[in-house]
Structures are given as C-alpha cells and as structure tokens.
Coordinates of N, CA and C in Angstrom, one line a residue:
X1 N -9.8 -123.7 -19.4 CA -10.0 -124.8 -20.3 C -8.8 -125.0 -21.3
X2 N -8.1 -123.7 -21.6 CA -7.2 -123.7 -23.0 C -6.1 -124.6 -22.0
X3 N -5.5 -124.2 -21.2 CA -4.7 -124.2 -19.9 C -4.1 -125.7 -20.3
X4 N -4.7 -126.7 -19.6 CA -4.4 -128.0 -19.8 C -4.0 -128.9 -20.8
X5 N -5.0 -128.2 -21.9 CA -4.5 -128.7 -23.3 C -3.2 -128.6 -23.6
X6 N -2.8 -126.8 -23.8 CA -1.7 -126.7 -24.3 C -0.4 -127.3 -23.3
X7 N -0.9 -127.5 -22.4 CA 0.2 -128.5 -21.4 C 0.5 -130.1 -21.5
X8 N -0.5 -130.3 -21.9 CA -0.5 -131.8 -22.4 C 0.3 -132.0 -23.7
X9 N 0.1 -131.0 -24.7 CA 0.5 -130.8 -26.1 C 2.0 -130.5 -25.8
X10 N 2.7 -129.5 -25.1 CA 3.4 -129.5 -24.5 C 4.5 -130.7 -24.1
X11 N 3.6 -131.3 -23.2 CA 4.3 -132.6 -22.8 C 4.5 -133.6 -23.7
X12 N 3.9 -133.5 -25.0 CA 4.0 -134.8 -25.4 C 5.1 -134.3 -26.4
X13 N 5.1 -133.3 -26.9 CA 6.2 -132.9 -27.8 C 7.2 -133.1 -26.9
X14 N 7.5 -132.9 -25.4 CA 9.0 -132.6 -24.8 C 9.3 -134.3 -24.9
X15 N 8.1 -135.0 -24.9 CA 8.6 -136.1 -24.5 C 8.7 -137.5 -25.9
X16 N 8.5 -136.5 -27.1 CA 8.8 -137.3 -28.2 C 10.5 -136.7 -28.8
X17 N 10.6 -135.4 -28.7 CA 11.6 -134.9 -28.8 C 12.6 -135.4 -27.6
X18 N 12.8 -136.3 -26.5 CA 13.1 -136.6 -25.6 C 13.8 -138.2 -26.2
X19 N 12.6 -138.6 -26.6 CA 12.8 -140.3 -27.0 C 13.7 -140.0 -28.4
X20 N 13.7 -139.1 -29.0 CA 14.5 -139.0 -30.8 C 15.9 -139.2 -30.0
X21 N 16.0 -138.0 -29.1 CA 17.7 -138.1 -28.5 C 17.9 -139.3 -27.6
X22 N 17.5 -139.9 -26.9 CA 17.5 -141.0 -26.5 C 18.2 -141.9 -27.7
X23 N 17.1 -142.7 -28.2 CA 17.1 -143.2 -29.3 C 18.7 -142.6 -30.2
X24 N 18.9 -141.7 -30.8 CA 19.9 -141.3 -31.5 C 21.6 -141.6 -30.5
X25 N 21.2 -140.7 -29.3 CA 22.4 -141.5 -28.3 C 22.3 -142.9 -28.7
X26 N 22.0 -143.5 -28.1 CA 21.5 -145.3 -28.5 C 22.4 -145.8 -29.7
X27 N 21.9 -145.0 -30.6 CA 22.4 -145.6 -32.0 C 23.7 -145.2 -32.1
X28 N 24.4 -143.8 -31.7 CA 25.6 -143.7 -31.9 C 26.5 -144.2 -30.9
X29 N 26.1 -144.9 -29.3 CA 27.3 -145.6 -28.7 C 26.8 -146.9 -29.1
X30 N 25.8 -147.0 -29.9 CA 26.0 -148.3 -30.2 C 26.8 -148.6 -31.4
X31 N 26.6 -147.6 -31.9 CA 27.9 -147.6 -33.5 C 29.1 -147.7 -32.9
X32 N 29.7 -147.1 -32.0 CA 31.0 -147.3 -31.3 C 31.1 -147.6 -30.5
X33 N 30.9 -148.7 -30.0 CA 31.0 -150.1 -29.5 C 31.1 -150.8 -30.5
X34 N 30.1 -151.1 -31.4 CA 30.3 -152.2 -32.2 C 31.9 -151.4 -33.2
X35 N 32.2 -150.6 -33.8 CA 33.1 -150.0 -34.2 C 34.7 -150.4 -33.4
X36 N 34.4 -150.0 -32.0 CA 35.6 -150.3 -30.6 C 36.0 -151.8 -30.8
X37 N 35.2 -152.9 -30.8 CA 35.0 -154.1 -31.0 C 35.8 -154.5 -32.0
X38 N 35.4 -154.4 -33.3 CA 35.6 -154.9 -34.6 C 37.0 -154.5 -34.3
X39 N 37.7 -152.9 -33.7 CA 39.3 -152.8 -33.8 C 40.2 -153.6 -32.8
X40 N 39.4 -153.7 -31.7 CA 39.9 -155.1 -30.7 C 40.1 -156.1 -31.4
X41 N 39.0 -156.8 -32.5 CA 39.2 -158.0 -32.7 C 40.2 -158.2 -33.9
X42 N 40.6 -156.8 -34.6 CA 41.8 -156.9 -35.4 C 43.2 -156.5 -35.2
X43 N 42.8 -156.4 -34.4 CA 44.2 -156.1 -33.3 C 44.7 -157.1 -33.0
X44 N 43.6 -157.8 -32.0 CA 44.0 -159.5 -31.2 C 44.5 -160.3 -32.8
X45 N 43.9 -159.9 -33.7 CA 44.0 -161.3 -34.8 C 45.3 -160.9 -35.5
X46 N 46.1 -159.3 -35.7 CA 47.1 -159.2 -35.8 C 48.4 -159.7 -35.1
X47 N 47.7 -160.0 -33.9 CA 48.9 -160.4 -32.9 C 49.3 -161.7 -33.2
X48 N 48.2 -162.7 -33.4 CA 48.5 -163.7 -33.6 C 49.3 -164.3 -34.5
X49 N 50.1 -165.3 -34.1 CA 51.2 -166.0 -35.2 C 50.8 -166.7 -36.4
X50 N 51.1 -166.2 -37.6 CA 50.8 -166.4 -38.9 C 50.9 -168.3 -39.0

C-alpha cells in the first residue's frame, strides 16, 4: 500500500523539479535572444549613414 504512494510522490516532485529547469532554460535563451537581437539591431543602425 506504502509502495505506490511514495511513487507517485516521487513522480510529482521529478516532474515539478523538471518543469523549474524547463522553465528557467526558457527564460535564459530567451534572455539571449532577445539580448543577440538588440546587438544586431545596433550594429545594423551603426552601419547606417548618418
């Protein structure tokens, strides 16, 4: 009976601690991209003729 519980319990921790790193990946290529971006676009605006 204890068996299944603590496997469920189990599971849900693996799979909340799963979604945090998900989620945190996420947020950090999303910070660099938008980061990548912004230096493209001051790059291109450098180039251009005053």
């Amino acid at each position: 009976m204890m068996k299944p519980n603590k496997t469920a319990l189990i599971g849900a921790r693996a799979r909340r601690i799963l979604l945090i790193l998900l989620t945190s990946t996420g947020i950090v290529a999303a910070t660099a991209w938008t980061a990548e971006a912004g230096r493209e676009l001051n790059h291109c605006e450098q180039q251009l003729p005053r």
